[in-house]
Amino acid sequence: MTTAPYTFDVAIIGSGIGGSTLAAVLARQGLSVIVFEGGAHPRFTIGESMILETSEAMRALAEFYDVPELAYFSSENFYPCIGTSHGVKRHFSFLHHTPGQRQNVRHSLQAVIPKLPYGHEIHIHRQDSDYLLTAVAISYGATVLQGVQIQDIHAHEQGVEVLTTKGATYWANYVIDAGGMKSLLANKFNWRHRNLLTHSRTIFTHMIDVPCFNNVGPSQRAYGFPYPVSQGTLHHIFKGGWLWVIPFNNHSAATNPLCSVGLQLDPRLYPQRDELSPAQEFFDFVGQFPDLTAQLRRARPVRDWMRIDRLQYSASHIVGDRFALLAHAAGFIDPLFSKGLYVTHASIFLVADLLLRAKQSGDYSAAAFVPLETMTLDWVNMHDRLVASSYKSWANVKLWQVYAVLWLLGAYLEYVRLVVNRLRARSRAEYVELMRPHRLAGGGFEPFFVIQEQIDALIDQVDPDDEADVERTVAQIRALFATFPWMPSTFHDLLQGKTFLPDNKLRPNLLAPGRGFLGDGVYRQHFFGANALPTLLQQVALDTARYSRLGLTRRRRTQARLAEQTP
């Protein structure tokens, strides 16, 4: 082995949103970082729908690692920093379809995303976001090599040797593989597997001239929704699959005419039809549903259709001596609930902390990075569980109408705990400790995991085609929710037949002792610790001002990389 000095502290394979974000964090914290990108920016990538949990994870990264640019994608308030090629996301909407029939407005759900305290979410145009974050990483000192592919990696006791296909050799103390499904390290060590509950394949592209569904199907008034379905992520769901519609042109300041469209199908029900092109198969399937046909009749693709036979994969291990898999190199389930980017950014926070500790201790062993493996696999497994049960529930809309409440409850608890974690933590180490019980959904609250496992077990055993069995299962799930005293009243309203969450989340009863937002007992202790309501309200008010448009404008005077501010 060569005795040449190491060139970099960390080498990262892949400059997508995960690799570029990690590179920016580590470089900002003083580590020497090199990023290898086999392609070149800008480039087409999916994973375009932000959620509250992802945005909060990005705010935590921005604050605890001093990289303010990472918060730019956390709400619509930051359009001045990232541009208007991105869309707005004011809700998740789900419309259940039956072949040959018009969409029944009662078989719908609009989960409105609160505007307070940070603004609505966004649809990120990935070729712009990934390119910008790569530039941010470079601006903090990272070296990024585009058009450079890795041939092999050899981990030694003293460091890691990285060999490129161009014959160059680089050295690093640690390697992060953020190379996605075709991860070099996952394949090298035979870690890749597909032993997962979820089965889905996909056909997708970007299109133009996709109208708002309310203009070709039932109107917004007919649904009674607070927002048009085009102002959020639209999920057309049906037995064995779903179709996403993610517009980037859905707000008054929009400058991007594109709309992301993708079809997910369970290949056990709908095997891939190799005799058809991806476009032919897409439109042939959509043709079963009158309202979907109407929405996409005049839409035109602007790039080649992509078709992937199965989306799901994971890894038996995530870490080895001096290397780890990150984000979609570790695993991917399905874009259904847009959880993938949340897993990515939460794992970035943890692995960055571990790398900074390793820099001080010199311990880059697999044992030192076990927390990353534990967290990643737990989160991938929870994601798999939620998606698989959702797919099954779509076979009978009655099952979906109650299972959707479990998804919402898990997301709500996760987000509340995430925000409070950031407000409570006085250091990065304390934030990592607060995150330890999290498992993607439920905010690390053990009573949620108990009810979640019971409901998923009921979904596993139900026969969606047996109406009596469905009715029994729905009744059992409702009874389980009734035993969970910490569920918001708006979710109970969904169980009673309401089809949307209210736009205004502020109600006087939120301040009521015991029954209000903070709750009591084990719930209050877990989510809020010793924080009193006045203290929490003050912290949230200051945080709201910090992330408002006005607060952003003030910070840009000193933080933005503008020509007049560059020495």
Coordinates of C-alpha atoms in Angstrom, one line a residue:
M1 CA 0.0 0.0 0.0
T2 CA 1.2 3.5 -0.8
T3 CA 2.4 5.7 2.1
A4 CA 1.4 8.9 0.3
P5 CA -0.5 11.4 2.5
Y6 CA -4.2 11.4 2.4
T7 CA -5.6 14.1 0.1
F8 CA -9.1 14.5 1.7
D9 CA -10.9 13.9 4.9
V10 CA -14.0 12.6 3.1
A11 CA -14.8 11.4 -0.4
I12 CA -18.4 11.4 -1.6
I13 CA -19.7 9.5 -4.5
G14 CA -22.6 11.4 -6.1
S15 CA -23.6 15.0 -6.1
G16 CA -27.3 14.7 -6.0
I17 CA -29.2 16.5 -3.2
G18 CA -27.8 14.2 -0.6
G19 CA -24.2 14.2 -1.7
S20 CA -24.1 17.9 -2.3
T21 CA -25.8 18.8 1.0
L22 CA -23.4 16.6 3.0
A23 CA -20.4 18.1 1.1
A24 CA -21.5 21.6 2.0
V25 CA -22.0 20.7 5.7
L26 CA -18.6 19.0 6.0
A27 CA -16.7 21.7 4.1
R28 CA -18.4 24.4 6.1
Q29 CA -17.2 22.6 9.3
G30 CA -13.6 22.6 8.1
L31 CA -13.2 19.1 6.6
S32 CA -11.5 18.6 3.2
V33 CA -14.1 17.1 0.9
I34 CA -14.0 15.7 -2.6
V35 CA -17.2 14.8 -4.5
F36 CA -17.2 12.5 -7.6
E37 CA -20.1 12.9 -10.0
G38 CA -20.4 10.5 -12.9
G39 CA -22.7 12.8 -14.9
A40 CA -22.9 16.6 -15.0
H41 CA -25.3 19.3 -13.7
P42 CA -27.9 20.3 -14.5
R43 CA -29.6 16.9 -14.8
F44 CA -33.1 15.4 -14.6
T45 CA -33.9 13.8 -11.3
I46 CA -37.2 12.9 -9.5
G47 CA -37.9 13.3 -5.8
E48 CA -39.6 16.6 -6.2
S49 CA -42.2 16.9 -3.4
M50 CA -41.2 18.4 -0.1
I51 CA -42.9 17.6 3.1
L52 CA -42.9 19.3 6.5
E53 CA -40.5 16.8 8.0
T54 CA -37.9 17.3 5.2
S55 CA -38.1 21.1 5.5
E56 CA -37.6 20.9 9.3
A57 CA -34.6 18.6 8.8
M58 CA -33.1 21.1 6.4
R59 CA -33.6 23.9 8.9
A60 CA -31.9 21.8 11.6
L61 CA -28.9 21.2 9.2
A62 CA -28.8 24.9 8.3
E63 CA -28.6 26.0 12.0
F64 CA -26.5 23.3 13.7
Y65 CA -23.9 23.2 10.9
D66 CA -24.0 26.9 9.9
V67 CA -25.0 26.4 6.3
P68 CA -28.0 28.8 5.9
E69 CA -28.5 27.9 2.2
L70 CA -29.8 24.5 3.2
A71 CA -33.0 26.2 4.6
Y72 CA -33.7 27.8 1.3
F73 CA -35.8 24.8 0.1
S74 CA -37.8 24.6 3.4
S75 CA -40.7 26.9 2.3
E76 CA -42.2 29.1 -0.3
N77 CA -40.7 32.1 1.6
F78 CA -37.4 31.4 0.1
Y79 CA -38.3 31.8 -3.6
P80 CA -36.1 34.9 -3.8
C81 CA -33.1 32.7 -3.0
I82 CA -33.8 29.7 -5.2
G83 CA -35.8 31.1 -8.1
T84 CA -39.3 30.6 -9.4
S85 CA -38.7 27.4 -11.3
H86 CA -40.1 25.6 -8.2
G87 CA -43.8 25.0 -7.5
V88 CA -45.8 25.6 -4.4
K89 CA -47.2 22.8 -2.3
R90 CA -50.2 23.6 -0.1
H91 CA -51.5 20.1 0.4
F92 CA -51.4 16.4 -0.3
S93 CA -54.5 15.4 -2.2
F94 CA -55.7 11.9 -2.8
L95 CA -58.5 11.0 -5.3
H96 CA -59.6 7.4 -5.4
H97 CA -60.6 6.0 -8.8
T98 CA -62.4 3.0 -10.1
P99 CA -61.9 1.7 -13.7
G100 CA -64.6 2.9 -16.0
Q101 CA -66.2 5.3 -13.5
R102 CA -66.0 9.0 -12.8
Q103 CA -64.2 10.0 -9.7
N104 CA -66.5 10.0 -6.6
V105 CA -65.8 13.3 -4.7
R106 CA -66.6 11.5 -1.4
H107 CA -63.6 9.2 -2.1
S108 CA -61.1 12.0 -1.7
L109 CA -58.8 13.6 0.9
Q110 CA -57.0 16.9 0.9
A111 CA -54.4 17.1 3.7
V112 CA -53.7 20.8 3.9
I113 CA -50.2 21.9 4.9
P114 CA -50.2 24.7 7.4
K115 CA -48.9 28.1 6.2
L116 CA -47.8 29.0 9.8
P117 CA -45.2 29.2 11.1
Y118 CA -42.8 28.8 8.1
G119 CA -44.9 29.1 4.9
H120 CA -46.2 26.4 2.6
E121 CA -44.0 23.7 1.2
I122 CA -42.7 23.6 -2.4
H123 CA -42.2 21.3 -5.3
I124 CA -38.5 21.4 -6.1
H125 CA -37.3 21.4 -9.6
R126 CA -34.4 19.0 -9.0
Q127 CA -32.1 19.9 -11.8
D128 CA -32.0 23.5 -10.3
S129 CA -31.9 22.5 -6.7
D130 CA -29.2 19.9 -7.0
Y131 CA -27.1 22.2 -9.2
L132 CA -27.4 25.1 -6.7
L133 CA -26.5 22.9 -3.7
T134 CA -23.5 21.6 -5.6
A135 CA -22.4 25.2 -6.1
V136 CA -23.0 25.9 -2.4
A137 CA -20.7 23.0 -1.5
I138 CA -18.0 24.3 -3.8
S139 CA -18.4 27.8 -2.3
Y140 CA -17.6 26.4 1.1
G141 CA -14.5 24.7 -0.1
A142 CA -15.5 21.2 -1.4
T143 CA -13.9 19.9 -4.6
V144 CA -16.4 18.6 -7.1
L145 CA -15.3 16.5 -10.1
Q146 CA -18.1 16.1 -12.7
G147 CA -17.9 13.5 -15.4
V148 CA -15.7 11.3 -13.2
Q149 CA -16.8 7.7 -12.5
I150 CA -15.4 5.5 -9.8
Q151 CA -13.9 2.2 -10.8
D152 CA -13.2 0.7 -7.4
I153 CA -12.7 1.6 -3.8
H154 CA -10.2 -0.2 -1.4
A155 CA -10.4 0.4 2.3
H156 CA -7.2 0.0 4.2
E157 CA -6.3 0.3 7.8
Q158 CA -4.9 3.8 7.3
G159 CA -7.4 5.2 4.8
V160 CA -9.4 4.6 1.6
E161 CA -8.0 4.4 -1.9
V162 CA -10.5 5.7 -4.6
L163 CA -9.7 4.7 -8.2
T164 CA -11.4 6.4 -11.1
T165 CA -12.1 5.0 -14.5
K166 CA -9.7 7.6 -15.9
G167 CA -6.8 6.0 -14.0
A168 CA -6.5 8.6 -11.2
T169 CA -6.1 7.7 -7.6
Y170 CA -7.4 9.7 -4.6
W171 CA -7.2 9.1 -0.9
A172 CA -9.5 9.9 1.9
N173 CA -10.1 9.0 5.5
Y174 CA -13.7 8.0 4.8
V175 CA -15.9 7.4 1.8
I176 CA -19.6 8.1 1.6
D177 CA -21.5 6.4 -1.2
A178 CA -24.4 8.5 -2.3
G179 CA -24.6 6.9 -5.7
G180 CA -28.2 5.7 -5.5
M181 CA -29.6 2.3 -6.5
K182 CA -26.4 1.3 -8.4
S183 CA -24.3 2.0 -5.3
L184 CA -20.7 0.7 -6.0
L185 CA -20.2 -0.3 -2.4
A186 CA -23.6 -2.0 -2.0
N187 CA -22.8 -4.1 -5.0
K188 CA -19.1 -4.7 -4.1
F189 CA -20.0 -6.2 -0.8
N190 CA -23.2 -7.9 -2.0
W191 CA -25.4 -5.9 0.4
R192 CA -28.2 -5.1 -1.9
H193 CA -31.5 -6.9 -1.4
R194 CA -35.2 -6.4 -2.3
N195 CA -36.7 -8.4 0.5
L196 CA -39.3 -5.7 1.2
L197 CA -43.1 -5.6 1.6
T198 CA -43.8 -3.0 -1.1
H199 CA -43.9 -3.9 -4.7
S200 CA -44.2 -1.1 -7.3
R201 CA -42.7 -0.1 -10.6
T202 CA -42.9 3.2 -12.4
I203 CA -43.2 5.1 -15.6
F204 CA -42.6 8.8 -15.5
T205 CA -41.5 12.0 -17.3
H206 CA -42.0 15.8 -17.3
M207 CA -44.9 17.2 -19.3
I208 CA -46.4 20.5 -20.4
D209 CA -50.0 21.5 -20.8
V210 CA -51.3 19.4 -17.8
P211 CA -54.4 21.2 -16.6
C212 CA -55.6 21.5 -13.1
F213 CA -57.8 18.4 -12.4
N214 CA -60.6 20.6 -11.1
N215 CA -60.9 22.0 -14.7
V216 CA -61.5 18.6 -16.3
G217 CA -63.0 16.6 -13.4
P218 CA -65.1 17.7 -10.4
S219 CA -64.6 21.3 -9.4
Q220 CA -62.9 22.6 -6.3
R221 CA -66.4 23.6 -5.1
A222 CA -67.7 20.1 -5.6
Y223 CA -65.0 18.7 -3.4
G224 CA -65.3 21.5 -0.8
F225 CA -61.5 21.6 -0.7
P226 CA -59.7 24.7 0.7
Y227 CA -57.4 24.7 -2.4
P228 CA -57.4 23.6 -6.0
V229 CA -55.8 20.3 -6.4
S230 CA -53.1 21.8 -8.7
Q231 CA -51.7 23.8 -5.8
G232 CA -50.2 20.7 -4.2
T233 CA -49.1 17.2 -4.8
L234 CA -52.0 15.3 -6.5
H235 CA -52.2 11.5 -6.0
H236 CA -54.6 9.7 -8.2
I237 CA -55.0 6.3 -6.4
F238 CA -56.6 3.0 -7.4
K239 CA -56.3 -0.7 -6.7
G240 CA -52.7 -1.6 -7.0
G241 CA -51.2 1.7 -7.8
W242 CA -51.2 5.5 -8.1
L243 CA -50.3 8.4 -10.4
W244 CA -48.5 11.6 -9.3
V245 CA -49.1 15.0 -10.7
I246 CA -46.5 17.6 -9.4
P247 CA -46.8 21.0 -11.1
F248 CA -44.0 23.6 -11.1
N249 CA -46.3 26.2 -12.7
N250 CA -48.9 26.5 -10.0
H251 CA -48.4 29.9 -8.5
S252 CA -48.5 33.5 -9.8
A253 CA -44.8 34.0 -9.8
A254 CA -44.0 30.6 -11.5
T255 CA -41.6 30.7 -14.5
N256 CA -41.5 26.9 -15.2
P257 CA -44.1 25.4 -17.4
L258 CA -43.3 21.8 -16.5
C259 CA -45.3 19.3 -14.6
S260 CA -43.9 16.0 -13.3
V261 CA -46.1 13.0 -14.0
G262 CA -45.5 9.4 -12.9
L263 CA -47.4 6.1 -12.7
Q264 CA -46.7 3.5 -10.0
L265 CA -48.1 0.0 -10.4
D266 CA -47.8 -3.2 -8.4
P267 CA -46.1 -5.5 -10.9
R268 CA -47.8 -8.5 -9.3
L269 CA -51.1 -7.1 -10.5
Y270 CA -49.8 -5.2 -13.5
P271 CA -46.7 -6.9 -15.0
Q272 CA -44.6 -4.7 -17.3
R273 CA -45.7 -4.9 -20.9
D274 CA -42.5 -5.1 -22.8
E275 CA -44.4 -5.2 -26.2
L276 CA -45.4 -1.6 -25.5
S277 CA -43.2 1.5 -25.3
P278 CA -43.2 3.2 -21.9
A279 CA -45.5 6.0 -23.3
Q280 CA -47.9 3.5 -24.9
E281 CA -48.1 1.5 -21.7
F282 CA -48.7 4.6 -19.6
F283 CA -51.6 5.9 -21.7
D284 CA -53.1 2.5 -22.3
F285 CA -53.3 2.1 -18.5
V286 CA -54.6 5.6 -17.8
G287 CA -57.3 5.0 -20.5
Q288 CA -59.2 2.9 -17.9
F289 CA -60.1 6.0 -15.9
P290 CA -62.2 8.7 -17.6
D291 CA -61.1 11.6 -15.5
L292 CA -57.4 10.8 -15.7
T293 CA -57.8 10.5 -19.5
A294 CA -59.4 13.9 -19.6
Q295 CA -56.6 15.5 -17.5
L296 CA -53.8 14.1 -19.6
R297 CA -55.4 14.1 -23.0
R298 CA -53.5 17.2 -24.3
A299 CA -50.4 16.9 -22.2
R300 CA -47.1 16.5 -24.0
P301 CA -43.8 15.1 -22.6
V302 CA -40.7 17.2 -22.9
R303 CA -38.2 14.4 -22.4
D304 CA -38.0 10.6 -22.9
W305 CA -40.3 8.5 -20.7
M306 CA -38.5 6.5 -18.0
R307 CA -39.6 3.0 -17.0
I308 CA -38.2 1.1 -14.0
D309 CA -39.3 -2.5 -13.3
R310 CA -39.2 -2.4 -9.5
L311 CA -38.4 0.6 -7.3
Q312 CA -37.8 -1.1 -3.9
Y313 CA -34.4 -2.0 -2.6
S314 CA -32.5 -1.9 0.7
A315 CA -29.2 -3.1 2.1
S316 CA -28.3 -5.7 4.6
H317 CA -25.6 -3.3 6.0
I318 CA -25.0 0.4 5.7
V319 CA -21.6 0.9 7.2
G320 CA -18.2 -0.7 7.0
D321 CA -14.7 0.2 8.1
R322 CA -14.1 3.7 6.7
F323 CA -17.2 3.8 4.4
A324 CA -21.0 4.1 4.5
L325 CA -24.0 4.2 2.3
L326 CA -26.1 7.3 2.3
A327 CA -29.6 8.2 1.2
H328 CA -30.8 6.3 -1.9
A329 CA -27.6 4.2 -1.9
A330 CA -28.9 2.6 1.3
G331 CA -32.5 2.1 0.2
F332 CA -35.6 3.4 -1.5
I333 CA -39.2 2.4 -1.2
D334 CA -41.7 4.5 -3.2
P335 CA -42.4 8.3 -3.7
L336 CA -45.9 7.9 -2.3
F337 CA -45.5 10.0 0.9
S338 CA -42.4 11.9 -0.3
K339 CA -40.5 10.5 2.7
G340 CA -37.3 9.7 0.8
L341 CA -35.7 13.2 1.1
Y342 CA -36.6 13.3 4.8
V343 CA -34.6 10.1 5.3
T344 CA -31.8 11.6 3.3
H345 CA -31.5 14.8 5.3
A346 CA -32.0 13.2 8.7
S347 CA -29.2 10.7 7.9
I348 CA -27.0 13.5 6.7
F349 CA -27.3 15.2 10.1
L350 CA -26.2 12.0 11.9
V351 CA -23.4 11.0 9.6
A352 CA -21.9 14.5 9.6
D353 CA -21.9 14.5 13.3
L354 CA -20.2 11.0 13.3
L355 CA -17.6 12.2 10.8
L356 CA -16.7 15.2 12.8
R357 CA -16.3 13.1 15.9
A358 CA -14.2 10.6 13.9
K359 CA -11.9 13.4 12.7
Q360 CA -11.2 14.1 16.4
S361 CA -10.8 10.5 17.6
G362 CA -9.3 8.9 14.5
D363 CA -11.9 6.1 14.8
Y364 CA -13.4 5.4 11.4
S365 CA -14.4 1.8 12.2
A366 CA -17.8 0.3 11.3
A367 CA -18.5 0.1 15.1
A368 CA -18.2 3.9 15.4
F369 CA -20.8 4.4 12.7
V370 CA -23.3 1.8 13.9
P371 CA -25.9 4.5 14.9
L372 CA -26.1 5.4 11.2
E373 CA -26.9 1.8 10.2
T374 CA -29.5 1.4 12.9
M375 CA -31.3 4.6 12.1
T376 CA -31.2 4.1 8.3
L377 CA -32.6 0.6 8.4
D378 CA -35.3 1.4 11.0
W379 CA -36.5 4.3 8.9
V380 CA -36.4 2.3 5.6
N381 CA -38.4 -0.5 7.3
M382 CA -41.0 1.9 8.6
H383 CA -41.4 3.6 5.2
D384 CA -41.8 0.2 3.6
R385 CA -44.5 -0.7 6.2
L386 CA -46.6 2.5 5.6
V387 CA -46.4 2.3 1.8
A388 CA -47.2 -1.5 1.6
S389 CA -50.3 -1.1 3.8
S390 CA -51.4 2.0 1.8
Y391 CA -51.2 0.1 -1.5
K392 CA -53.3 -2.8 0.0
S393 CA -55.9 -0.4 1.4
W394 CA -56.6 1.1 -2.0
A395 CA -58.3 -2.1 -3.1
N396 CA -61.2 -1.0 -0.9
V397 CA -61.7 2.7 -0.3
K398 CA -63.2 2.1 3.1
L399 CA -59.8 0.7 4.3
W400 CA -57.9 3.7 2.8
Q401 CA -60.2 6.2 4.6
V402 CA -59.1 4.9 7.9
Y403 CA -55.5 4.0 7.1
A404 CA -54.9 7.5 5.8
V405 CA -55.5 8.7 9.3
L406 CA -52.6 6.6 10.6
W407 CA -50.3 8.1 8.0
L408 CA -51.4 11.6 8.9
L409 CA -51.1 10.9 12.7
G410 CA -47.6 9.6 12.2
A411 CA -46.5 12.6 10.1
Y412 CA -48.1 15.1 12.5
L413 CA -46.4 13.6 15.6
E414 CA -43.1 13.4 13.7
Y415 CA -43.2 17.1 12.6
V416 CA -44.2 18.4 16.1
R417 CA -41.3 16.6 17.7
L418 CA -38.8 17.7 15.0
V419 CA -39.6 21.3 15.5
V420 CA -39.5 21.1 19.2
N421 CA -36.2 19.1 19.1
R422 CA -34.6 22.0 17.2
L423 CA -36.0 24.6 19.6
R424 CA -35.0 22.6 22.7
A425 CA -31.5 21.5 21.7
R426 CA -28.6 23.6 22.9
S427 CA -26.0 21.8 20.9
R428 CA -25.7 19.4 18.0
A429 CA -25.0 16.5 20.4
E430 CA -28.3 17.2 22.2
Y431 CA -30.2 17.3 18.9
V432 CA -28.7 13.9 17.9
E433 CA -29.8 12.5 21.3
L434 CA -33.3 13.9 20.9
M435 CA -33.5 12.2 17.5
R436 CA -32.5 8.8 18.8
P437 CA -36.0 7.4 19.2
H438 CA -37.3 8.6 15.9
R439 CA -38.3 6.0 13.2
L440 CA -39.6 8.2 10.3
A441 CA -43.2 8.5 11.7
G442 CA -44.7 9.0 15.1
G443 CA -42.1 11.3 16.6
G444 CA -40.4 8.5 18.5
F445 CA -43.5 8.2 20.7
E446 CA -43.8 4.6 21.8
P447 CA -47.6 4.6 22.1
F448 CA -47.8 5.5 18.5
F449 CA -45.6 2.5 17.5
V450 CA -47.9 0.2 19.4
I451 CA -51.1 1.4 17.6
Q452 CA -49.3 1.5 14.3
E453 CA -48.2 -2.1 14.5
Q454 CA -51.7 -3.2 15.5
I455 CA -53.3 -1.4 12.6
D456 CA -50.7 -2.7 10.1
A457 CA -51.3 -6.2 11.3
L458 CA -55.1 -5.7 10.7
I459 CA -54.4 -4.5 7.2
D460 CA -52.2 -7.5 6.6
Q461 CA -54.9 -10.0 7.4
V462 CA -57.9 -8.2 5.8
D463 CA -59.4 -9.4 2.5
P464 CA -60.3 -6.2 0.6
D465 CA -62.8 -8.1 -1.6
D466 CA -64.8 -9.4 1.5
E467 CA -67.1 -6.6 2.5
A468 CA -67.9 -8.2 5.8
D469 CA -64.2 -8.6 6.6
V470 CA -63.5 -5.0 5.6
E471 CA -66.3 -3.7 7.9
R472 CA -64.9 -5.7 10.8
T473 CA -61.4 -4.4 10.2
V474 CA -62.5 -0.8 9.8
A475 CA -64.4 -1.1 13.1
Q476 CA -61.3 -2.5 14.8
I477 CA -59.1 0.3 13.5
R478 CA -61.6 2.9 14.6
A479 CA -61.6 1.3 18.1
L480 CA -57.8 1.5 18.2
F481 CA -57.8 5.2 17.3
A482 CA -60.4 5.7 20.1
T483 CA -57.8 4.4 22.6
F484 CA -55.2 6.9 21.5
P485 CA -56.0 10.1 23.5
W486 CA -53.4 12.3 21.7
M487 CA -54.9 12.4 18.3
P488 CA -56.0 15.9 17.0
S489 CA -59.7 16.5 16.7
T490 CA -59.3 17.2 13.0
F491 CA -58.2 13.6 12.4
H492 CA -61.3 12.4 14.2
D493 CA -63.3 14.5 11.8
L494 CA -61.8 12.5 8.9
L495 CA -63.0 9.3 10.6
Q496 CA -66.5 10.8 10.7
G497 CA -66.5 11.4 6.9
K498 CA -64.8 14.8 6.4
T499 CA -62.6 14.8 3.3
F500 CA -60.1 17.6 4.1
L501 CA -58.1 19.1 6.9
P502 CA -58.9 22.8 7.6
D503 CA -56.7 25.6 6.2
N504 CA -56.7 27.4 9.5
K505 CA -55.0 25.2 12.2
L506 CA -55.2 27.8 15.0
R507 CA -58.1 27.3 17.4
P508 CA -58.7 28.5 20.9
N509 CA -58.8 25.0 22.4
L510 CA -55.2 24.5 21.5
L511 CA -54.3 26.5 24.6
A512 CA -56.5 24.5 26.9
P513 CA -54.5 22.8 29.8
G514 CA -54.3 19.1 29.4
R515 CA -56.5 18.9 26.3
G516 CA -54.6 21.5 24.2
F517 CA -51.6 21.3 21.9
L518 CA -49.1 20.4 24.7
G519 CA -51.3 17.6 26.1
D520 CA -50.3 16.1 29.4
G521 CA -48.6 13.1 31.0
V522 CA -46.2 10.9 29.0
Y523 CA -47.2 12.7 25.8
R524 CA -46.2 16.1 27.1
Q525 CA -43.0 14.9 28.6
H526 CA -41.9 13.1 25.4
F527 CA -42.7 15.9 22.9
F528 CA -42.1 19.1 25.0
G529 CA -40.0 18.1 28.0
A530 CA -40.1 20.8 30.6
N531 CA -41.1 23.6 28.2
A532 CA -44.1 25.6 29.4
L533 CA -46.6 26.9 26.9
P534 CA -45.5 30.6 27.2
T535 CA -41.9 29.7 26.6
L536 CA -42.7 27.5 23.6
L537 CA -45.0 30.2 22.1
Q538 CA -42.2 32.8 22.4
Q539 CA -39.7 30.5 20.7
V540 CA -42.1 29.8 17.9
A541 CA -42.8 33.5 17.4
L542 CA -39.1 34.2 17.2
D543 CA -38.6 31.3 14.8
T544 CA -41.5 32.5 12.6
A545 CA -39.9 35.9 12.3
R546 CA -36.5 34.4 11.5
Y547 CA -37.9 32.4 8.6
S548 CA -40.3 35.0 7.3
R549 CA -39.8 36.8 4.1
L550 CA -38.7 39.9 6.0
G551 CA -36.3 37.9 8.1
L552 CA -34.9 36.3 5.0
T553 CA -34.4 39.7 3.4
R554 CA -32.4 41.0 6.4
R555 CA -30.1 37.9 6.4
R556 CA -29.5 38.1 2.7
R557 CA -27.6 41.4 3.2
T558 CA -24.8 39.5 4.9
Q559 CA -25.2 35.8 4.0
A560 CA -26.1 35.7 0.3
R561 CA -23.3 35.1 -2.2
L562 CA -23.9 38.2 -4.2
A563 CA -21.2 39.9 -6.3
E564 CA -21.3 43.1 -4.2
Q565 CA -20.8 41.1 -1.1
T566 CA -17.9 39.0 -2.4
P567 CA -14.4 40.2 -1.3

